[in-house]
């Protein structure tokens, strides 16, 4: 029986940021499954998604007051 990479503490930076380049999933379940999902920050597409979301938040804060 293989252990899910999400359960391996080695795949976390600072204990909370999931970082596993070998895992091709964009969104992975949290170690505590009842807490939902998290992002695999080692996946390039997630970095792009976070940049877009941040830009939208900044745009909204600046222009839609």
Short mmCIF file of N, CA, C and O in Angstrom, two decimals:
data_model
loop_
_atom_site.label_atom_id
_atom_site.label_comp_id
_atom_site.label_asym_id
_atom_site.label_seq_id
_atom_site.Cartn_x
_atom_site.Cartn_y
_atom_site.Cartn_z
N UNK A 1 0.84 -1.19 0.00
CA UNK A 1 0.00 0.00 0.00
C UNK A 1 0.88 1.24 0.00
O UNK A 1 1.71 1.44 0.86
N UNK A 2 0.71 2.08 -1.03
CA UNK A 2 1.50 3.30 -1.13
C UNK A 2 0.89 4.40 -0.27
O UNK A 2 -0.33 4.52 -0.16
N UNK A 3 1.75 5.20 0.29
CA UNK A 3 1.31 6.34 1.10
C UNK A 3 1.13 7.54 0.17
O UNK A 3 1.98 7.80 -0.68
N UNK A 4 0.04 8.26 0.32
CA UNK A 4 -0.22 9.46 -0.47
C UNK A 4 0.87 10.49 -0.15
O UNK A 4 1.19 10.73 1.01
N UNK A 5 1.47 11.13 -1.18
CA UNK A 5 2.52 12.12 -0.93
C UNK A 5 2.06 13.27 -0.04
O UNK A 5 2.87 13.92 0.62
N UNK A 6 0.75 13.52 0.00
CA UNK A 6 0.22 14.60 0.84
C UNK A 6 0.47 14.30 2.32
O UNK A 6 0.63 15.20 3.12
N UNK A 7 0.52 13.04 2.67
CA UNK A 7 0.71 12.66 4.07
C UNK A 7 2.16 12.71 4.52
O UNK A 7 2.45 12.60 5.71
N UNK A 8 3.09 12.89 3.59
CA UNK A 8 4.51 12.92 3.92
C UNK A 8 4.93 14.34 4.29
O UNK A 8 4.89 15.26 3.46
N UNK A 9 5.38 14.55 5.50
CA UNK A 9 5.74 15.88 6.01
C UNK A 9 6.91 16.48 5.24
O UNK A 9 7.06 17.70 5.18
N UNK A 10 7.70 15.66 4.57
CA UNK A 10 8.84 16.15 3.79
C UNK A 10 8.37 17.02 2.63
O UNK A 10 9.10 17.89 2.16
N UNK A 11 7.15 16.82 2.17
CA UNK A 11 6.61 17.58 1.04
C UNK A 11 6.03 18.93 1.43
O UNK A 11 5.37 19.57 0.62
N UNK A 12 6.29 19.39 2.62
CA UNK A 12 5.76 20.67 3.09
C UNK A 12 6.90 21.62 3.43
O UNK A 12 7.88 21.24 4.06
N UNK A 13 6.76 22.86 3.02
CA UNK A 13 7.69 23.91 3.39
C UNK A 13 7.08 24.65 4.57
O UNK A 13 5.91 24.98 4.56
N UNK A 14 7.86 24.89 5.57
CA UNK A 14 7.44 25.59 6.79
C UNK A 14 6.25 24.87 7.43
O UNK A 14 5.48 25.46 8.16
N UNK A 15 6.06 23.62 7.11
CA UNK A 15 5.02 22.83 7.73
C UNK A 15 3.62 23.02 7.18
O UNK A 15 2.73 22.25 7.50
N UNK A 16 3.39 24.03 6.31
CA UNK A 16 2.02 24.29 5.85
C UNK A 16 1.89 24.43 4.34
O UNK A 16 0.80 24.32 3.81
N UNK A 17 2.97 24.70 3.61
CA UNK A 17 2.91 24.92 2.17
C UNK A 17 3.30 23.63 1.47
O UNK A 17 4.45 23.19 1.54
N UNK A 18 2.34 23.04 0.76
CA UNK A 18 2.61 21.78 0.05
C UNK A 18 3.44 22.06 -1.18
O UNK A 18 3.07 22.85 -2.04
N UNK A 19 4.62 21.43 -1.27
CA UNK A 19 5.56 21.65 -2.36
C UNK A 19 6.12 20.31 -2.79
O UNK A 19 7.01 19.76 -2.15
N UNK A 20 5.57 19.76 -3.88
CA UNK A 20 6.04 18.46 -4.36
C UNK A 20 6.05 18.47 -5.89
O UNK A 20 5.03 18.25 -6.53
N UNK A 21 7.23 18.72 -6.49
CA UNK A 21 7.33 18.75 -7.95
C UNK A 21 7.00 17.41 -8.60
O UNK A 21 6.59 17.37 -9.77
N UNK A 22 7.13 16.31 -7.88
CA UNK A 22 6.83 15.00 -8.43
C UNK A 22 5.33 14.73 -8.51
O UNK A 22 4.89 13.81 -9.21
N UNK A 23 4.53 15.51 -7.81
CA UNK A 23 3.07 15.35 -7.80
C UNK A 23 2.49 16.25 -8.88
O UNK A 23 2.65 17.47 -8.84
N UNK A 24 1.81 15.67 -9.87
CA UNK A 24 1.31 16.46 -10.99
C UNK A 24 -0.03 17.13 -10.72
O UNK A 24 -0.53 17.90 -11.55
N UNK A 25 -0.62 16.89 -9.56
CA UNK A 25 -1.93 17.48 -9.24
C UNK A 25 -1.79 18.96 -8.91
O UNK A 25 -0.84 19.37 -8.26
N UNK A 26 -2.75 19.76 -9.37
CA UNK A 26 -2.77 21.18 -9.04
C UNK A 26 -3.32 21.40 -7.64
O UNK A 26 -2.79 22.19 -6.86
N UNK A 27 -4.40 20.72 -7.36
CA UNK A 27 -5.08 20.84 -6.07
C UNK A 27 -5.04 19.48 -5.39
O UNK A 27 -5.39 18.47 -6.00
N UNK A 28 -4.60 19.47 -4.15
CA UNK A 28 -4.46 18.21 -3.41
C UNK A 28 -5.21 18.31 -2.08
O UNK A 28 -5.40 19.40 -1.55
N UNK A 29 -5.66 17.18 -1.54
CA UNK A 29 -6.32 17.23 -0.24
C UNK A 29 -5.32 17.56 0.85
O UNK A 29 -4.14 17.23 0.76
N UNK A 30 -5.79 18.26 1.86
CA UNK A 30 -4.92 18.57 3.00
C UNK A 30 -4.63 17.31 3.80
O UNK A 30 -5.30 16.30 3.64
N UNK A 31 -3.61 17.37 4.64
CA UNK A 31 -3.29 16.21 5.46
C UNK A 31 -4.47 15.81 6.31
O UNK A 31 -4.78 14.64 6.48
N UNK A 32 -5.16 16.77 6.86
CA UNK A 32 -6.40 16.52 7.60
C UNK A 32 -7.52 16.64 6.57
O UNK A 32 -7.95 17.73 6.22
N UNK A 33 -7.97 15.52 6.04
CA UNK A 33 -8.89 15.50 4.90
C UNK A 33 -10.17 16.31 5.14
O UNK A 33 -10.72 16.88 4.21
N UNK A 34 -10.62 16.40 6.36
CA UNK A 34 -11.86 17.13 6.63
C UNK A 34 -11.68 18.64 6.51
O UNK A 34 -12.67 19.37 6.51
N UNK A 35 -10.45 19.11 6.36
CA UNK A 35 -10.18 20.54 6.26
C UNK A 35 -10.20 21.05 4.82
O UNK A 35 -9.99 22.23 4.58
N UNK A 36 -10.41 20.16 3.85
CA UNK A 36 -10.53 20.62 2.47
C UNK A 36 -9.31 20.34 1.63
O UNK A 36 -8.67 19.31 1.76
N UNK A 37 -8.99 21.31 0.78
CA UNK A 37 -7.92 21.13 -0.20
C UNK A 37 -6.92 22.27 -0.12
O UNK A 37 -7.19 23.32 0.44
N UNK A 38 -5.76 22.04 -0.72
CA UNK A 38 -4.72 23.05 -0.79
C UNK A 38 -4.08 22.99 -2.17
O UNK A 38 -4.38 22.10 -2.97
N UNK A 39 -3.22 23.93 -2.48
CA UNK A 39 -2.54 23.98 -3.76
C UNK A 39 -1.17 23.32 -3.67
O UNK A 39 -0.52 23.38 -2.64
N UNK A 40 -0.74 22.73 -4.77
CA UNK A 40 0.62 22.23 -4.89
C UNK A 40 1.45 23.38 -5.46
O UNK A 40 1.44 23.64 -6.66
N UNK A 41 2.17 24.09 -4.62
CA UNK A 41 2.88 25.29 -5.03
C UNK A 41 4.07 24.99 -5.93
O UNK A 41 4.63 25.91 -6.52
N UNK A 42 4.46 23.75 -6.08
CA UNK A 42 5.54 23.39 -6.99
C UNK A 42 5.07 23.31 -8.43
O UNK A 42 5.88 23.28 -9.35
N UNK A 43 3.77 23.28 -8.65
CA UNK A 43 3.22 23.22 -10.01
C UNK A 43 3.18 24.63 -10.58
O UNK A 43 2.65 25.56 -9.97
N UNK A 44 3.74 24.81 -11.77
CA UNK A 44 3.85 26.15 -12.37
C UNK A 44 2.51 26.82 -12.61
O UNK A 44 2.38 28.03 -12.47
N UNK A 45 1.51 26.06 -12.95
CA UNK A 45 0.21 26.65 -13.22
C UNK A 45 -0.39 27.29 -11.97
O UNK A 45 -1.06 28.32 -12.06
N UNK A 46 -0.14 26.73 -10.81
CA UNK A 46 -0.66 27.32 -9.56
C UNK A 46 -0.04 28.68 -9.28
O UNK A 46 -0.70 29.56 -8.75
N UNK A 47 1.22 28.85 -9.61
CA UNK A 47 1.86 30.16 -9.42
C UNK A 47 1.17 31.19 -10.32
O UNK A 47 0.87 32.30 -9.88
N UNK A 48 0.87 30.82 -11.56
CA UNK A 48 0.15 31.72 -12.46
C UNK A 48 -1.24 32.05 -11.93
O UNK A 48 -1.66 33.21 -11.95
N UNK A 49 -1.94 31.07 -11.42
CA UNK A 49 -3.27 31.28 -10.85
C UNK A 49 -3.20 32.26 -9.68
O UNK A 49 -4.01 33.18 -9.57
N UNK A 50 -2.22 32.10 -8.81
CA UNK A 50 -2.08 33.01 -7.67
C UNK A 50 -1.75 34.44 -8.10
O UNK A 50 -2.24 35.40 -7.51
N UNK A 51 -0.94 34.59 -9.14
CA UNK A 51 -0.61 35.93 -9.65
C UNK A 51 -1.87 36.60 -10.20
O UNK A 51 -2.12 37.78 -9.94
N UNK A 52 -2.67 35.86 -10.95
CA UNK A 52 -3.91 36.41 -11.52
C UNK A 52 -4.88 36.82 -10.40
O UNK A 52 -5.47 37.91 -10.44
N UNK A 53 -5.05 35.96 -9.40
CA UNK A 53 -5.96 36.28 -8.29
C UNK A 53 -5.46 37.52 -7.55
O UNK A 53 -6.26 38.41 -7.22
N UNK A 54 -4.16 37.60 -7.31
CA UNK A 54 -3.60 38.77 -6.61
C UNK A 54 -3.82 40.04 -7.43
O UNK A 54 -4.19 41.08 -6.88
N UNK A 55 -3.62 39.96 -8.74
CA UNK A 55 -3.84 41.12 -9.60
C UNK A 55 -5.30 41.56 -9.57
O UNK A 55 -5.60 42.76 -9.53
N UNK A 56 -6.23 40.60 -9.58
CA UNK A 56 -7.65 40.94 -9.51
C UNK A 56 -8.01 41.61 -8.19
O UNK A 56 -8.80 42.56 -8.16
N UNK A 57 -7.45 41.13 -7.10
CA UNK A 57 -7.71 41.73 -5.80
C UNK A 57 -7.18 43.16 -5.75
O UNK A 57 -7.86 44.08 -5.28
N UNK A 58 -5.98 43.37 -6.26
CA UNK A 58 -5.39 44.71 -6.27
C UNK A 58 -6.21 45.64 -7.17
O UNK A 58 -6.50 46.78 -6.80
N UNK A 59 -6.60 45.16 -8.34
CA UNK A 59 -7.43 45.95 -9.24
C UNK A 59 -8.74 46.35 -8.58
O UNK A 59 -9.17 47.50 -8.64
N UNK A 60 -9.37 45.38 -7.94
CA UNK A 60 -10.65 45.64 -7.28
C UNK A 60 -10.48 46.66 -6.16
O UNK A 60 -11.29 47.58 -6.01
N UNK A 61 -9.44 46.54 -5.37
CA UNK A 61 -9.20 47.46 -4.26
C UNK A 61 -8.91 48.88 -4.75
O UNK A 61 -9.32 49.85 -4.12
N UNK A 62 -8.25 49.00 -5.88
CA UNK A 62 -7.86 50.32 -6.37
C UNK A 62 -8.96 51.03 -7.16
O UNK A 62 -9.13 52.24 -7.03
N UNK A 63 -9.71 50.29 -7.96
CA UNK A 63 -10.62 50.93 -8.90
C UNK A 63 -12.11 50.78 -8.60
O UNK A 63 -12.92 51.43 -9.23
N UNK A 64 -12.45 49.96 -7.70
CA UNK A 64 -13.88 49.76 -7.39
C UNK A 64 -14.20 50.12 -5.95
O UNK A 64 -14.93 49.43 -5.27
N UNK A 65 -13.71 51.25 -5.52
CA UNK A 65 -13.94 51.68 -4.14
C UNK A 65 -15.29 52.33 -4.00
O UNK A 65 -15.81 53.05 -4.72
#
